[in-house]
């Protein structure tokens, strides 16, 4: 299914053995679906949780990387001599150091060197040092002399293909041929329309900015390398580090128990892993290497900017007749899917027989893009959902009604594969009702400079089904407490807690008696990176299978001891009871068989997804804003998110994902933009949190309502869950833009809707009006 | 080097403290008490002898004049509850209390912190028991990845010490110097309001 491969950076989806009991769908649940504080909340609020950046090892050195200050340059000469004599310095490396003579790839299409002579973006690694303190390491970086041949740059995606644009790669600045998707005949579709609207939109590049900086601690014990890494996936990091250092997988252990956010920027290994490993080997001491915040703005990924021309045709009754989209997105210095999935909503969200999408990915002299929470989708929604709003106004139809009329039953983007479930219609209708959409729309914008308006938008997420591979082990101890072992990272979404709840559901073991071991390639099971909103639908069925396997063995033991047939027994709240005679029972801790064995082990794997169904989450979001027509300031007053992500596993962390996604979407809508000096230097000018504005508590409403449209997806997998983390941020920015339009009558086509952008548009509108 | 030089050395960063703060408007530390004044002559690269009082315990150590309080807490004292998010006074992950008032530990020199009472998230614990703000954060799920959380908790603690029963807007303003990229703000507001109740009810 399209989207499955999205987060598997290293090629095709691996196979897992099928297995584990094929579970029946849950009819009722006792633990799953309730509001449960996290099982690791204590560690996180007490300060005892050890994040990779907290790791301090005996005799540890600190590493730092010298980065190219130019957007495009050739490294002519690196003089390390004076850096070597800086107090505290223990190792220095550059391109010609034999130890650093390693291959590197941003994508497998293009292999470069760890310290390559060509720098295609500001922030490319040029040299590195290790010193006794991080301050001394920075001193040493300042002492390194580099001679650059500065090359011409191009930083805007719209300029990359111009005939006079400097060539970044041998073959030119276009990454492959444009990707063209067609169904039906758009020319015919437009000729059948009563109204045709066309506009060009742009979303600015965003920086992931997880609060924990990117970095790791590396230590060698002879031939064995251990890396403490703030990552979304310990296994992808292990795989890439082992292959680039050319050592066996079994000699690289990656540990990432806690991690301070990633949002797609920490899915795999980075150059800094290799640098830390090489510095540690060279000095025979552990090396801690964390990037500075300024570095993370330049070289650990971004949501690529997108320029989107969109044209749509609609009949008076609201029937969509044609959609046509041209996308230009920027990968950055190396191919990185710069235009990837921006057109997906145009292909799949609404019923439309005639669709054509052309996506062009270009190289620019900027940091390579990385997957960023729902890659492509918020950008596409920004265009599509604003244009659909405009169509509704043009034909005098309510925007919700127009969308409801065009809800598809089949996934048109996948050749009409049926959805396993779709709650899009319910999201739209129930969301509108709970928000008070119709009343709110009728309210006048108000007098005085502050004008109010409401807006909404919908979305779907291409992935979110999860799938193999995943192996989870559940161990039940003699005292009836349990241990769950899985490789997946908990990136803040509450994965550990959800999985413990699944075990509690099946075995009746209370949550406080379940310990979760995870995210360690040395001790836990293989898992793919946590991303793509696939962790819960991937890991929860595997966890359930493991728990059911434990249950099967426990019931066998109990049947023997109680001398009753297995079919007559059930396990609930930690007690095995006869269904016929409830007086016949045995608490787990009293099972002789379990005591003698010491432990019962159940292994569960993730069964494959059904081949003939598309499993996707859906969303509709509604908001109310206030716009000051004199200052251009926008305040978001309230938000409501109606989400169909299948079964709600933990209502408390579910709601948290919703508010987090909306907060991030408000950033895209109103405040976040990577700003580059395209005129003179090509350098980043928004490289810190003052100039790159993340939403603070004052920028988002406290009033955010999470309204789950709960349709357990039993055909998709054994827990009925679909992904949540990404769909919650897909429609958000577009909903804000539509609300700004409702309040002011002004369409802002370029993100973010900052006062600087909005004021001239308001002034122009006043002139016209 | 004269006395003057040393003072300039310290106050240059003190100056940065005032220009580099986020929306919380953290003011510069007050004048360093006389008894805590650094040695009269400091050569470049020399270590200063300081005594830091953290969570009620005194630590005697040698620090470089440029070492921040955050660096010393995390990398020298093993108090890694305080986090490093930007090290330039823009995110609040490093928030600690200095004499009961929230400060960005990344914008405070270790030498400047001498003579002041420093409280970190570890200092809110009562043995193995969570303090009221910590309890409220856990209960209301006021975090996701948890990396900004110790800083949020310290900001909340400072806010509630100054304003035991804050209104919604006071909470929003008081917490606005702490960025949460996971975006758990709506739950953080609830947690702070809950914590105010817990503290007043002697919930510790
Ligand atoms: S404000 Fe101190 S680390 Fe960000
Ligand atoms: S919980 Fe992740 S940054 Fe706040």
PDB file of N, CA, C and O in Angstrom, chain A residues 189-214:
ATOM      1  N   UNK A 189     -13.108  17.657 -17.339  1.00  0.00           N
ATOM      2  CA  UNK A 189     -13.648  18.002 -16.023  1.00  0.00           C
ATOM      3  C   UNK A 189     -13.853  19.504 -15.870  1.00  0.00           C
ATOM      4  O   UNK A 189     -14.903  19.954 -15.390  1.00  0.00           O
ATOM      5  N   UNK A 190     -12.868  20.273 -16.265  1.00  0.00           N
ATOM      6  CA  UNK A 190     -13.001  21.735 -16.125  1.00  0.00           C
ATOM      7  C   UNK A 190     -14.108  22.258 -17.036  1.00  0.00           C
ATOM      8  O   UNK A 190     -14.825  23.192 -16.701  1.00  0.00           O
ATOM      9  N   UNK A 191     -14.279  21.631 -18.200  1.00  0.00           N
ATOM     10  CA  UNK A 191     -15.324  22.127 -19.113  1.00  0.00           C
ATOM     11  C   UNK A 191     -16.717  21.822 -18.569  1.00  0.00           C
ATOM     12  O   UNK A 191     -17.681  22.491 -18.889  1.00  0.00           O
ATOM     13  N   UNK A 192     -16.814  20.837 -17.696  1.00  0.00           N
ATOM     14  CA  UNK A 192     -18.122  20.508 -17.115  1.00  0.00           C
ATOM     15  C   UNK A 192     -18.448  21.354 -15.882  1.00  0.00           C
ATOM     16  O   UNK A 192     -19.560  21.318 -15.377  1.00  0.00           O
ATOM     17  N   UNK A 193     -17.454  22.084 -15.381  1.00  0.00           N
ATOM     18  CA  UNK A 193     -17.646  22.817 -14.129  1.00  0.00           C
ATOM     19  C   UNK A 193     -18.445  24.101 -14.340  1.00  0.00           C
ATOM     20  O   UNK A 193     -18.394  24.703 -15.414  1.00  0.00           O
ATOM     21  N   UNK A 194     -19.186  24.497 -13.298  1.00  0.00           N
ATOM     22  CA  UNK A 194     -19.847  25.820 -13.328  1.00  0.00           C
ATOM     23  C   UNK A 194     -18.883  26.888 -12.842  1.00  0.00           C
ATOM     24  O   UNK A 194     -18.977  28.037 -13.233  1.00  0.00           O
ATOM     25  N   UNK A 195     -18.009  26.504 -11.934  1.00  0.00           N
ATOM     26  CA  UNK A 195     -17.041  27.461 -11.400  1.00  0.00           C
ATOM     27  C   UNK A 195     -15.656  26.823 -11.410  1.00  0.00           C
ATOM     28  O   UNK A 195     -15.520  25.664 -10.999  1.00  0.00           O
ATOM     29  N   UNK A 196     -14.691  27.568 -11.869  1.00  0.00           N
ATOM     30  CA  UNK A 196     -13.309  27.091 -11.820  1.00  0.00           C
ATOM     31  C   UNK A 196     -12.486  28.146 -11.077  1.00  0.00           C
ATOM     32  O   UNK A 196     -12.592  29.339 -11.368  1.00  0.00           O
ATOM     33  N   UNK A 197     -11.710  27.704 -10.102  1.00  0.00           N
ATOM     34  CA  UNK A 197     -10.858  28.638  -9.366  1.00  0.00           C
ATOM     35  C   UNK A 197      -9.423  28.123  -9.429  1.00  0.00           C
ATOM     36  O   UNK A 197      -9.183  26.912  -9.363  1.00  0.00           O
ATOM     37  N   UNK A 198      -8.503  29.046  -9.559  1.00  0.00           N
ATOM     38  CA  UNK A 198      -7.097  28.646  -9.603  1.00  0.00           C
ATOM     39  C   UNK A 198      -6.289  29.607  -8.750  1.00  0.00           C
ATOM     40  O   UNK A 198      -6.500  30.827  -8.795  1.00  0.00           O
ATOM     41  N   UNK A 199      -5.376  29.039  -7.968  1.00  0.00           N
ATOM     42  CA  UNK A 199      -4.509  29.882  -7.146  1.00  0.00           C
ATOM     43  C   UNK A 199      -3.161  29.217  -6.946  1.00  0.00           C
ATOM     44  O   UNK A 199      -3.044  28.000  -7.086  1.00  0.00           O
ATOM     45  N   UNK A 200      -2.193  30.030  -6.591  1.00  0.00           N
ATOM     46  CA  UNK A 200      -0.881  29.482  -6.238  1.00  0.00           C
ATOM     47  C   UNK A 200      -0.618  29.751  -4.756  1.00  0.00           C
ATOM     48  O   UNK A 200      -0.849  30.858  -4.274  1.00  0.00           O
ATOM     49  N   UNK A 201      -0.200  28.708  -4.081  1.00  0.00           N
ATOM     50  CA  UNK A 201       0.042  28.780  -2.634  1.00  0.00           C
ATOM     51  C   UNK A 201       1.511  28.461  -2.360  1.00  0.00           C
ATOM     52  O   UNK A 201       2.182  27.823  -3.162  1.00  0.00           O
ATOM     53  N   UNK A 202       1.950  28.877  -1.181  1.00  0.00           N
ATOM     54  CA  UNK A 202       3.297  28.465  -0.774  1.00  0.00           C
ATOM     55  C   UNK A 202       3.338  28.251   0.736  1.00  0.00           C
ATOM     56  O   UNK A 202       2.783  29.052   1.492  1.00  0.00           O
ATOM     57  N   UNK A 203       3.965  27.167   1.109  1.00  0.00           N
ATOM     58  CA  UNK A 203       4.245  26.999   2.533  1.00  0.00           C
ATOM     59  C   UNK A 203       5.750  27.133   2.724  1.00  0.00           C
ATOM     60  O   UNK A 203       6.542  26.576   1.961  1.00  0.00           O
ATOM     61  N   UNK A 204       6.125  27.876   3.757  1.00  0.00           N
ATOM     62  CA  UNK A 204       7.541  28.087   4.064  1.00  0.00           C
ATOM     63  C   UNK A 204       8.130  26.821   4.670  1.00  0.00           C
ATOM     64  O   UNK A 204       7.406  25.978   5.197  1.00  0.00           O
ATOM     65  N   UNK A 205       9.444  26.695   4.575  1.00  0.00           N
ATOM     66  CA  UNK A 205      10.113  25.561   5.224  1.00  0.00           C
ATOM     67  C   UNK A 205       9.990  25.713   6.735  1.00  0.00           C
ATOM     68  O   UNK A 205      10.046  26.821   7.267  1.00  0.00           O
ATOM     69  N   UNK A 206       9.813  24.582   7.382  1.00  0.00           N
ATOM     70  CA  UNK A 206       9.747  24.567   8.855  1.00  0.00           C
ATOM     71  C   UNK A 206      10.891  23.709   9.378  1.00  0.00           C
ATOM     72  O   UNK A 206      11.335  22.774   8.715  1.00  0.00           O
ATOM     73  N   UNK A 207      11.314  24.011  10.594  1.00  0.00           N
ATOM     74  CA  UNK A 207      12.372  23.235  11.246  1.00  0.00           C
ATOM     75  C   UNK A 207      11.739  22.420  12.374  1.00  0.00           C
ATOM     76  O   UNK A 207      10.964  22.958  13.154  1.00  0.00           O
ATOM     77  N   UNK A 208      12.101  21.141  12.448  1.00  0.00           N
ATOM     78  CA  UNK A 208      11.452  20.243  13.421  1.00  0.00           C
ATOM     79  C   UNK A 208      11.574  20.765  14.858  1.00  0.00           C
ATOM     80  O   UNK A 208      10.608  20.734  15.601  1.00  0.00           O
ATOM     81  N   UNK A 209      12.796  21.152  15.226  1.00  0.00           N
ATOM     82  CA  UNK A 209      13.043  21.730  16.551  1.00  0.00           C
ATOM     83  C   UNK A 209      12.572  20.917  17.750  1.00  0.00           C
ATOM     84  O   UNK A 209      11.929  21.463  18.647  1.00  0.00           O
ATOM     85  N   UNK A 210      12.886  19.629  17.808  1.00  0.00           N
ATOM     86  CA  UNK A 210      12.576  18.920  19.046  1.00  0.00           C
ATOM     87  C   UNK A 210      13.363  19.549  20.185  1.00  0.00           C
ATOM     88  O   UNK A 210      14.449  20.083  19.968  1.00  0.00           O
ATOM     89  N   UNK A 211      12.816  19.517  21.398  1.00  0.00           N
ATOM     90  CA  UNK A 211      13.484  20.223  22.489  1.00  0.00           C
ATOM     91  C   UNK A 211      14.813  19.575  22.875  1.00  0.00           C
ATOM     92  O   UNK A 211      15.729  20.267  23.288  1.00  0.00           O
ATOM     93  N   UNK A 212      14.916  18.260  22.747  1.00  0.00           N
ATOM     94  CA  UNK A 212      16.247  17.679  22.983  1.00  0.00           C
ATOM     95  C   UNK A 212      17.047  17.806  21.694  1.00  0.00           C
ATOM     96  O   UNK A 212      16.607  17.360  20.628  1.00  0.00           O
ATOM     97  N   UNK A 213      18.210  18.388  21.815  1.00  0.00           N
ATOM     98  CA  UNK A 213      19.069  18.591  20.660  1.00  0.00           C
ATOM     99  C   UNK A 213      19.464  17.249  20.057  1.00  0.00           C
ATOM    100  O   UNK A 213      19.433  16.230  20.734  1.00  0.00           O
ATOM    101  N   UNK A 214      19.858  17.275  18.795  1.00  0.00           N
ATOM    102  CA  UNK A 214      20.359  16.057  18.155  1.00  0.00           C
ATOM    103  C   UNK A 214      21.754  15.753  18.696  1.00  0.00           C
ATOM    104  O   UNK A 214      22.580  16.668  18.809  1.00  0.00           O
TER     105      UNK A 214
END
